[in-house]
Coordinates of N, CA and C in Angstrom, one line a residue:
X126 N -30.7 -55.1 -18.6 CA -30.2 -55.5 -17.3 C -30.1 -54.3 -16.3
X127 N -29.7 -53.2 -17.0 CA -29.5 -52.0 -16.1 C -30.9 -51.3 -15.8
X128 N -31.9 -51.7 -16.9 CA -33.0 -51.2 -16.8 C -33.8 -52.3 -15.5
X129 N -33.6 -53.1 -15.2 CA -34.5 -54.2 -14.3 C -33.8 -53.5 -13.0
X130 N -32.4 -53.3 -13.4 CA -32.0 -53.2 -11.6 C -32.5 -51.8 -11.1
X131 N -32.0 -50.6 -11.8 CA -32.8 -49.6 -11.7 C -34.0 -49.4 -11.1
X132 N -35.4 -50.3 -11.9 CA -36.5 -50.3 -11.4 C -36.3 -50.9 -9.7
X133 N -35.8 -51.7 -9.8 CA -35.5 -52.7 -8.2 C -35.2 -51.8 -7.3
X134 N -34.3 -50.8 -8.0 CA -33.6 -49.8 -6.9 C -34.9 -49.1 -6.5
X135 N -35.5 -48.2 -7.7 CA -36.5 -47.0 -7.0 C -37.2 -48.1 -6.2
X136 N -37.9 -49.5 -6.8 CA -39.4 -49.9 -5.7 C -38.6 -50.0 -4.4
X137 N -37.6 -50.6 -3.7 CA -37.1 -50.9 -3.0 C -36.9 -49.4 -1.8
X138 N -36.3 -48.1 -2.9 CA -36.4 -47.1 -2.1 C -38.3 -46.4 -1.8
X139 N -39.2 -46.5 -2.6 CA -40.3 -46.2 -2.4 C -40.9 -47.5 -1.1
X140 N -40.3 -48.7 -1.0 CA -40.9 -48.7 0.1 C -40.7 -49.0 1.4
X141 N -39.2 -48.3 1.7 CA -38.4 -47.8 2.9 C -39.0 -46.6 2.8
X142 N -39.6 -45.6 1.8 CA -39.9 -44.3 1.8 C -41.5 -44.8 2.2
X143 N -42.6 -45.4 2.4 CA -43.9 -45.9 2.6 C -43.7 -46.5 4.3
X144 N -42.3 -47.3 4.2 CA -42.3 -48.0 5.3 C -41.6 -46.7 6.9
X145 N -41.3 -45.8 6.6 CA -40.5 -45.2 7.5 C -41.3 -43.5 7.1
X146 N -42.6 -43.4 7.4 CA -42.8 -42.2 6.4 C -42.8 -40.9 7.8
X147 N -42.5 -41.3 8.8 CA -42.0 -40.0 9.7 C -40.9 -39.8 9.4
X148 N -39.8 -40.9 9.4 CA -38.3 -40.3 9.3 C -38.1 -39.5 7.8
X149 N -39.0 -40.1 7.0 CA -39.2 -39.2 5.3 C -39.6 -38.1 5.4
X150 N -40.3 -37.8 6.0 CA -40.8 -36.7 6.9 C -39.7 -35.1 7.0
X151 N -39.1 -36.1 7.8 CA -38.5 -35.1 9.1 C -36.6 -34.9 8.0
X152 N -36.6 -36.1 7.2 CA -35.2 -35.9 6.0 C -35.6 -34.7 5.1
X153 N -37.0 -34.3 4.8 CA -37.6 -33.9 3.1 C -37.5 -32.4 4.0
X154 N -38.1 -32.2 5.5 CA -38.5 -30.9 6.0 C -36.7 -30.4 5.9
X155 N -35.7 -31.0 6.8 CA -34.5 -30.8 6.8 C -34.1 -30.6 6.0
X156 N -33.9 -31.1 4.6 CA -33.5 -30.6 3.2 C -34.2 -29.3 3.2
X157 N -35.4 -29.2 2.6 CA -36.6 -27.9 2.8 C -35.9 -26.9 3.2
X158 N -35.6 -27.2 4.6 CA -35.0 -25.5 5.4 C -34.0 -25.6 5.2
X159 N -32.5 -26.4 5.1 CA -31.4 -26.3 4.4 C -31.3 -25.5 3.2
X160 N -31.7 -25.8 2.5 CA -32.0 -25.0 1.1 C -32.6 -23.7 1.1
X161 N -33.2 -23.8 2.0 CA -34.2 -22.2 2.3 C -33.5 -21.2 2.9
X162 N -32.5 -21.5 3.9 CA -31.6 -21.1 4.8 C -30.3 -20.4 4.1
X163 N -30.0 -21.1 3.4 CA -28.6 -21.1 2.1 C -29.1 -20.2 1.2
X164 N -30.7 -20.5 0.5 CA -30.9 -19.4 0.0 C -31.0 -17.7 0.5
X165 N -31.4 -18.1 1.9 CA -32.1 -16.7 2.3 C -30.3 -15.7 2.9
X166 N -29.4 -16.3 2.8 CA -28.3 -16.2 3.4 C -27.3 -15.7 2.0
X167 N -27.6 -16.0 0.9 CA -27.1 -15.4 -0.3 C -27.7 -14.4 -0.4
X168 N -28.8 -14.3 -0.5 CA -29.7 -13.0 -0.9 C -29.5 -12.4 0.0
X169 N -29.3 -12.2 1.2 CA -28.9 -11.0 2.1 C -27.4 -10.9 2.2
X170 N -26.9 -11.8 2.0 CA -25.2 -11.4 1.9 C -25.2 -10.5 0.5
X171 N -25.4 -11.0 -0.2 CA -25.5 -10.1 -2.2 C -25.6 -8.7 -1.9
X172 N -27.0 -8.6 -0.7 CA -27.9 -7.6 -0.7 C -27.1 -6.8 0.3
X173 N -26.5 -7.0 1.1 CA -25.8 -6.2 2.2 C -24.6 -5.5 1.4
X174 N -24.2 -6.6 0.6 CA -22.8 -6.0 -0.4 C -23.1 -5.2 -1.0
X175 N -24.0 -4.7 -1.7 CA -24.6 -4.2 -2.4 C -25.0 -2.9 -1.8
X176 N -24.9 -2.7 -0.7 CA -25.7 -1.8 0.1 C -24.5 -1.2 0.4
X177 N -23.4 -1.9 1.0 CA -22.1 -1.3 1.2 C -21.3 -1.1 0.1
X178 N -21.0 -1.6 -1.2 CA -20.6 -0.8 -2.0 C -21.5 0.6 -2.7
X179 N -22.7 0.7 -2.5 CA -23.8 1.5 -2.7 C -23.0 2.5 -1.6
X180 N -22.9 2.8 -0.5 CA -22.6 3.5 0.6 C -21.3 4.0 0.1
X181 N -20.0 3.3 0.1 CA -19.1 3.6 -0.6 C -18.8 4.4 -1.6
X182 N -19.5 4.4 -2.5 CA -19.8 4.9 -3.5 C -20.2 6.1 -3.7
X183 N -21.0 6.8 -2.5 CA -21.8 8.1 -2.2 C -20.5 8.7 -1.8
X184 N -19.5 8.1 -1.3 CA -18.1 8.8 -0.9 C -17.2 9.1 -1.4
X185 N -16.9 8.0 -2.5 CA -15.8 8.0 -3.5 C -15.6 7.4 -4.8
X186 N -14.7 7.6 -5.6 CA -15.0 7.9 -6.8 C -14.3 6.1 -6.8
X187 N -15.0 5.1 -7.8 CA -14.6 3.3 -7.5 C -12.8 3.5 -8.2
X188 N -12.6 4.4 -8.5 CA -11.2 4.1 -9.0 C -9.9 5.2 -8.1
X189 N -10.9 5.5 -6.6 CA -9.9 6.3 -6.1 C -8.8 5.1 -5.7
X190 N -7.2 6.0 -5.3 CA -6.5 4.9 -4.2 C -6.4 6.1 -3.4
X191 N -6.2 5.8 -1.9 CA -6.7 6.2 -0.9 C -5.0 6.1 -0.3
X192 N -4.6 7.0 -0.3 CA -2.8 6.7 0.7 C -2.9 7.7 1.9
X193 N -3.0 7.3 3.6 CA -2.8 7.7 4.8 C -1.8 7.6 5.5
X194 N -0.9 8.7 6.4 CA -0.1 8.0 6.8 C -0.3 8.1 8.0
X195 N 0.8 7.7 8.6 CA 0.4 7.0 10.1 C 1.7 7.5 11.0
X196 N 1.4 7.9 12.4 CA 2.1 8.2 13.2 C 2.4 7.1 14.4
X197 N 3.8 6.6 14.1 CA 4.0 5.8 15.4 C 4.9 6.4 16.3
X198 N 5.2 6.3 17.5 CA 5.9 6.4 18.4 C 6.8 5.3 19.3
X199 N 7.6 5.8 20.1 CA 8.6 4.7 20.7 C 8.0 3.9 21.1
X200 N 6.4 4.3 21.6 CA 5.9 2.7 22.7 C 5.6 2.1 21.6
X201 N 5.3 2.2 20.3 CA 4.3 1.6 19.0 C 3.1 1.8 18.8
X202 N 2.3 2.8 19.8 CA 1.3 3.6 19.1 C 1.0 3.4 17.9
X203 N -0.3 3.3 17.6 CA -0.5 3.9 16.3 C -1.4 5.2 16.3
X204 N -1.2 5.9 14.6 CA -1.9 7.2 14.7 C -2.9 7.2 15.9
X205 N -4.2 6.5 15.7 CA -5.6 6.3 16.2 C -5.4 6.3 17.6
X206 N -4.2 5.9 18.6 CA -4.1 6.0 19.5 C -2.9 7.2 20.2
X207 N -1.9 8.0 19.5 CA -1.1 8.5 20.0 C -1.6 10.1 19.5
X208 N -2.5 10.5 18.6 CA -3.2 11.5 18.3 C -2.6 11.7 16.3
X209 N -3.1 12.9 15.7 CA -3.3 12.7 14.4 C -1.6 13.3 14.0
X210 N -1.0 12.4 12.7 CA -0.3 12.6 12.2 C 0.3 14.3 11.3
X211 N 1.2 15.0 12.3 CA 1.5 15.9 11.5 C 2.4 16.5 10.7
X212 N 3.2 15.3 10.7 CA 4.5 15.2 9.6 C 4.4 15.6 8.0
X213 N 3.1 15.0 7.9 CA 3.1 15.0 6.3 C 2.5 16.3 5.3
X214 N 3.0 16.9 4.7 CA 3.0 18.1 4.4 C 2.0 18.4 3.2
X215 N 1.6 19.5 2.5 CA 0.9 19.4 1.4 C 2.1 19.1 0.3
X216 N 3.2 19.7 0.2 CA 4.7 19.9 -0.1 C 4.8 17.9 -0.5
X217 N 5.2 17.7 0.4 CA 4.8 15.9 0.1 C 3.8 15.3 -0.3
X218 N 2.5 16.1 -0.6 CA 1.8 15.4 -1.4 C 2.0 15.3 -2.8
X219 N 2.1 16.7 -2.9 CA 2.8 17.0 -4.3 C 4.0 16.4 -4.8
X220 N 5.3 16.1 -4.2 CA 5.8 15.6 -4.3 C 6.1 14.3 -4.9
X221 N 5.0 13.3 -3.9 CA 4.7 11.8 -4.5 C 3.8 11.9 -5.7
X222 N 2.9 13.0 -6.2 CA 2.0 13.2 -7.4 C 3.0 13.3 -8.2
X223 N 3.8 14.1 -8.6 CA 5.0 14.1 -9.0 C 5.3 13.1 -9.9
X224 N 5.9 12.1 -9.2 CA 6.3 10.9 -9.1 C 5.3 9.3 -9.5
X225 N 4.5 10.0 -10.1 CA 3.1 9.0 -10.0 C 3.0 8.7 -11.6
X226 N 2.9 7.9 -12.8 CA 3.2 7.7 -13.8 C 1.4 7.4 -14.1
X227 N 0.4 8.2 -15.2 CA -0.7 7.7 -15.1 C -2.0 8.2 -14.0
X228 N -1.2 9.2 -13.0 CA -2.0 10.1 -11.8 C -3.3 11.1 -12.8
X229 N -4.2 10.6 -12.9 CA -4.8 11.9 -13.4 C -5.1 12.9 -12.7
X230 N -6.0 12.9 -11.2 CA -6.0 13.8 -10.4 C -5.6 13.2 -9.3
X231 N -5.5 14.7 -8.1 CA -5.2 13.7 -6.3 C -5.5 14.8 -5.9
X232 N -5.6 14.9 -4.6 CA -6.4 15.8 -3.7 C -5.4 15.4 -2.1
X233 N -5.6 16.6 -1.2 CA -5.2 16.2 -0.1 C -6.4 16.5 0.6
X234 N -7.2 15.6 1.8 CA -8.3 15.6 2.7 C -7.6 16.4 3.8
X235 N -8.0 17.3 4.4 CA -7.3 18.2 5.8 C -8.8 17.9 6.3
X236 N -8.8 17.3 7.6 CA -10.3 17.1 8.4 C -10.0 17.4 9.7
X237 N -11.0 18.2 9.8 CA -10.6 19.0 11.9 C -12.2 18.5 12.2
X238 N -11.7 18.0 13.3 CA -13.1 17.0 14.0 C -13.5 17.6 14.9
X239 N -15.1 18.0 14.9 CA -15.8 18.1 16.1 C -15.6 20.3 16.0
X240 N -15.7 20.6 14.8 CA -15.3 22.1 14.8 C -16.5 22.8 14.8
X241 N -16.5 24.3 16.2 CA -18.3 24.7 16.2 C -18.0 25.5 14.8
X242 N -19.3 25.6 14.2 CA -19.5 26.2 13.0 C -21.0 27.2 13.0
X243 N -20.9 28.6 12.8 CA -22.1 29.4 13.4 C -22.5 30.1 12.6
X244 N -23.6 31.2 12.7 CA -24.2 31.6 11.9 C -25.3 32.7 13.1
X245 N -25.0 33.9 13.0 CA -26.2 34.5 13.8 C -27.0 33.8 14.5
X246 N -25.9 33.3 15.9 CA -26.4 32.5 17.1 C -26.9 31.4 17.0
X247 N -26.9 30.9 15.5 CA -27.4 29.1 16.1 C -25.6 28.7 15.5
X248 N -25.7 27.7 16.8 CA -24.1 26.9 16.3 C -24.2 25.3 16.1
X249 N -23.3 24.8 15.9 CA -23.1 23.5 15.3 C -22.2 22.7 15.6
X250 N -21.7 22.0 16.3 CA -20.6 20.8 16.6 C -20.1 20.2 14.7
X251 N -19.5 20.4 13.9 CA -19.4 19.7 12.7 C -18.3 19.3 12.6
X252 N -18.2 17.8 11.4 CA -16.7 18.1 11.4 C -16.3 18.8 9.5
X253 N -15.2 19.5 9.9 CA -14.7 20.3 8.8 C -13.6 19.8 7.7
X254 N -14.1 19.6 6.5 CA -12.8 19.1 5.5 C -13.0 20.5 4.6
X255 N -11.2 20.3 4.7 CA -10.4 21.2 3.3 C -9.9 20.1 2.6
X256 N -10.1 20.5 1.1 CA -9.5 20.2 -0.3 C -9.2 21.0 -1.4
X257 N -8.8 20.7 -2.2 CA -8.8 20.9 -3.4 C -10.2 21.0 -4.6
X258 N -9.6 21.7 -5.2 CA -11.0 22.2 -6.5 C -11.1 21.1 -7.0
X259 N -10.6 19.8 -7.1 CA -11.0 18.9 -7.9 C -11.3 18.1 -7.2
X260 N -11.6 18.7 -5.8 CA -12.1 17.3 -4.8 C -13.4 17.2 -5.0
X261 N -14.3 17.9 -5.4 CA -15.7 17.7 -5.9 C -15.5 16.1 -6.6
X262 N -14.6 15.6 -7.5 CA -14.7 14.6 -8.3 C -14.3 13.4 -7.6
X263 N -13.3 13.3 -6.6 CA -12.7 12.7 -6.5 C -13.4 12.1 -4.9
X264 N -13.7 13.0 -4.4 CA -14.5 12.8 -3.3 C -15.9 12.4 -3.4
X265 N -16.3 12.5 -5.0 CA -17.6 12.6 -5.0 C -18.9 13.4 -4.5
X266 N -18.9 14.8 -4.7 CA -20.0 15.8 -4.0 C -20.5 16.5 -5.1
X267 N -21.7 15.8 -5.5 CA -22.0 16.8 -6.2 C -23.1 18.1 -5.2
X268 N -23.4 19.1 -5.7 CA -23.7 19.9 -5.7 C -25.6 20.0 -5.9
X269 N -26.2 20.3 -4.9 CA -27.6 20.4 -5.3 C -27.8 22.1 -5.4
X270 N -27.1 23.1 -5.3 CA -27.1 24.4 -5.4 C -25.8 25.0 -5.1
X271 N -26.0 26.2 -6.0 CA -24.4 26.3 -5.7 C -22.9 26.3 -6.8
X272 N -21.7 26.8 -6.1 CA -20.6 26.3 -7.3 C -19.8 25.4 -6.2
X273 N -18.8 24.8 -6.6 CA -17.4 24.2 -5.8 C -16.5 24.9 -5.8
X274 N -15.3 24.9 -5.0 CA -14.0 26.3 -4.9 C -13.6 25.6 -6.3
X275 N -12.9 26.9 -7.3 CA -12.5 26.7 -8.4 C -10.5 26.8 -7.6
X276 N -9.6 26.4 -8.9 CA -8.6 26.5 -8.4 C -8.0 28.0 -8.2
X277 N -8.6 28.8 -8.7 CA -8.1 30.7 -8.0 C -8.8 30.6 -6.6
X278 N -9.7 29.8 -6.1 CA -10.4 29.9 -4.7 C -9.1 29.1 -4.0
X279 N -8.9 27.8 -4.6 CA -7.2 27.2 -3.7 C -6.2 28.2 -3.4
X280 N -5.9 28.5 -5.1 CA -4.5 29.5 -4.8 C -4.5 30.8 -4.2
X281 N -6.0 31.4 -3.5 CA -5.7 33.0 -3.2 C -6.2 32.2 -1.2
X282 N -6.5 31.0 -1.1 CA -6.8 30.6 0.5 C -8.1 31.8 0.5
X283 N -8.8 31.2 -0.5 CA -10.2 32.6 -0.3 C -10.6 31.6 1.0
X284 N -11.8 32.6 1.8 CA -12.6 31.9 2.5 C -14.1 31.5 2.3
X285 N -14.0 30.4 1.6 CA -15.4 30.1 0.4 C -15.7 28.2 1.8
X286 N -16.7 28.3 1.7 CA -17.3 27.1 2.0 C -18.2 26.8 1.1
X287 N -18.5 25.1 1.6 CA -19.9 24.0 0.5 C -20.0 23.3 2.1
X288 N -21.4 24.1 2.2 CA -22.2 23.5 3.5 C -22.8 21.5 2.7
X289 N -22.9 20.8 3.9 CA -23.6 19.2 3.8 C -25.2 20.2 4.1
X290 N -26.5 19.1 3.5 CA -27.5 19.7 3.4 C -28.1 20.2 5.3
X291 N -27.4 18.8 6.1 CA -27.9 18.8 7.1 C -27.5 20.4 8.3
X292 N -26.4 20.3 8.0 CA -25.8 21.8 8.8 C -26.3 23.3 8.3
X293 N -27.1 23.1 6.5 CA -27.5 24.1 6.0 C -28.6 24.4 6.6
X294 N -29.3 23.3 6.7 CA -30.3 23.6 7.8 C -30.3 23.5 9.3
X295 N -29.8 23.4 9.9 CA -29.7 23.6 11.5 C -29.5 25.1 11.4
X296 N -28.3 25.5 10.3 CA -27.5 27.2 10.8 C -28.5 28.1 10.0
X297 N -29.1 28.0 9.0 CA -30.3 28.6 8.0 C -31.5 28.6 8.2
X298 N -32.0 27.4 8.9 CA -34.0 26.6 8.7 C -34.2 26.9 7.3
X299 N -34.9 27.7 6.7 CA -35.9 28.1 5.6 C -34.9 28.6 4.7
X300 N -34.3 29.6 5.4 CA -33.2 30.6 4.5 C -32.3 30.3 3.7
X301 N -32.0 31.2 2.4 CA -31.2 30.5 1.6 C -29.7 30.6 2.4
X302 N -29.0 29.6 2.2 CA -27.2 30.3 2.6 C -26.4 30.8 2.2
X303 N -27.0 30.6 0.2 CA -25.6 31.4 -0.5 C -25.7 32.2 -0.4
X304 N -24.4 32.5 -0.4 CA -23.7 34.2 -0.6 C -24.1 34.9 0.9
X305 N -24.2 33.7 2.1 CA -24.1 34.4 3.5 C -23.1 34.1 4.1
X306 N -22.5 34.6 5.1 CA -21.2 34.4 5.7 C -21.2 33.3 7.3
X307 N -20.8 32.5 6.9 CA -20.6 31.7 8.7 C -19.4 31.8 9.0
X308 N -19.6 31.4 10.5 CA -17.9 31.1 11.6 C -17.4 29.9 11.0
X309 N -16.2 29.3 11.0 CA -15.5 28.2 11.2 C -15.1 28.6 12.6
X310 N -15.2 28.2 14.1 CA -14.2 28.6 15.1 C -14.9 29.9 15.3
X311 N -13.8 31.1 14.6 CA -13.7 32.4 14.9 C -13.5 32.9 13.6
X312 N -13.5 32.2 12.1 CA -13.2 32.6 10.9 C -13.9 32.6 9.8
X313 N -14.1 33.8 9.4 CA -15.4 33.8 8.9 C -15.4 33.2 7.4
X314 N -16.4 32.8 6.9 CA -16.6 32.0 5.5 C -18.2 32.2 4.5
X315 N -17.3 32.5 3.5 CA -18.5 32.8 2.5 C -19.5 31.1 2.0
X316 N -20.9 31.5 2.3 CA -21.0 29.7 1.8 C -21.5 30.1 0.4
X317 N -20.8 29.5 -1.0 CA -21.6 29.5 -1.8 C -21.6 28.2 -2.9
X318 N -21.8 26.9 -1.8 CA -22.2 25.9 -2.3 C -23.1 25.4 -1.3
X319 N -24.2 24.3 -1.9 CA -24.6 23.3 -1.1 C -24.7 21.9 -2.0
X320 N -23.7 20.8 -0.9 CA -23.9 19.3 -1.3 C -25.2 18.8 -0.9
X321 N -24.8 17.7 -1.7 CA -26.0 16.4 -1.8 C -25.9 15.8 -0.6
X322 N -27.1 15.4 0.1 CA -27.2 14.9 1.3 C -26.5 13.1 1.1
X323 N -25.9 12.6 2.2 CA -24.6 11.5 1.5 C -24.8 10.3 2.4
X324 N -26.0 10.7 3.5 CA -25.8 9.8 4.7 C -25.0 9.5 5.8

């Protein structure tokens, strides 16, 4: 019985599908690009994610936590609008590290934006981060030549730099950098590292 009506059903639909074969047409193309569309829309979403945790990644280490603080004011400012936060101390970094149950390492980012950086007359608009000797890890930089500040380079405030590949060449061209001295500003710095280009 289920077998007869069954049959009844498909002939019945094959010849509404014979009898109407533009509108069959124009349903099968519509499905078609629906499907195609959904497809092509995962694969670039997957693929974009992918590209952005890729990017991410070149920055930081997947198991950093990242804690910033923020400067408000009476109007409600925030930092990004009232200028950069300078309450918070290296003293308080330490402090909350302290206090961290399970911390294996942490680092404090110090970043001065837009700082000229020179080298026998060619100069550079760059921006400048201080860390810690364990920021190599944590920040993710490796090194394509070169060492990273060890922790006697933290504790004596030596003046050691790790040029990005791009400023090594603008302030260098051809020449090697280690172990030559550039400006920060007006203060002089030994470079003897270079990072991996990061994008």
């Amino acid at each position: 019985m289920n077998k007869k009506r069954n049959n009844r059903i498909i002939r019945s639909g094959l010849r509404m599908i014979s009898r109407f074969k533009l509108r069959t047409f124009f349903m099968m193309l519509g499905i078609i690009i629906g499907i195609t569309a959904l497809t092509l829309t995962l694969t670039i979403g997957n693929g974009i994610e992918k590209k952005i945790m890729d990017n991410i990644g070149k920055f930081f280490n997947p198991n950093n936590l990242i804690v910033t603080s923020e400067k408000v004011t009476a109007e409600g400012l925030r930092e990004s609008e009232s200028g950069p936060n300078t309450s918070l101390k290296i003293e308080d970094a330490e402090a909350i590290a302290d206090q961290l149950d399970g911390l294996v390492m942490y680092d404090y980012l110090y970043i001065i934006p837009q700082t000229n950086v020179s080298y026998s007359g060619a100069n550079h608009l760059a921006i400048v981060k201080g860390c810690r000797d364990v920021g190599q890890v944590i920040w993710n930089k490796p090194l394509t030549r070169g060492v990273f500040f060890n922790e006697s380079d933290v504790k004596s405030s030596k003046r050691v730099a790790v040029l990005g590949p791009k400023i090594a060449n603008i302030l260098f061209g051809g020449d090697d950098p280690l172990g030559k001295q550039i400006k920060i500003g007006n203060i002089p710095f030994n470079v003897i590292g270079i990072a991996e280009a990061q994008g």
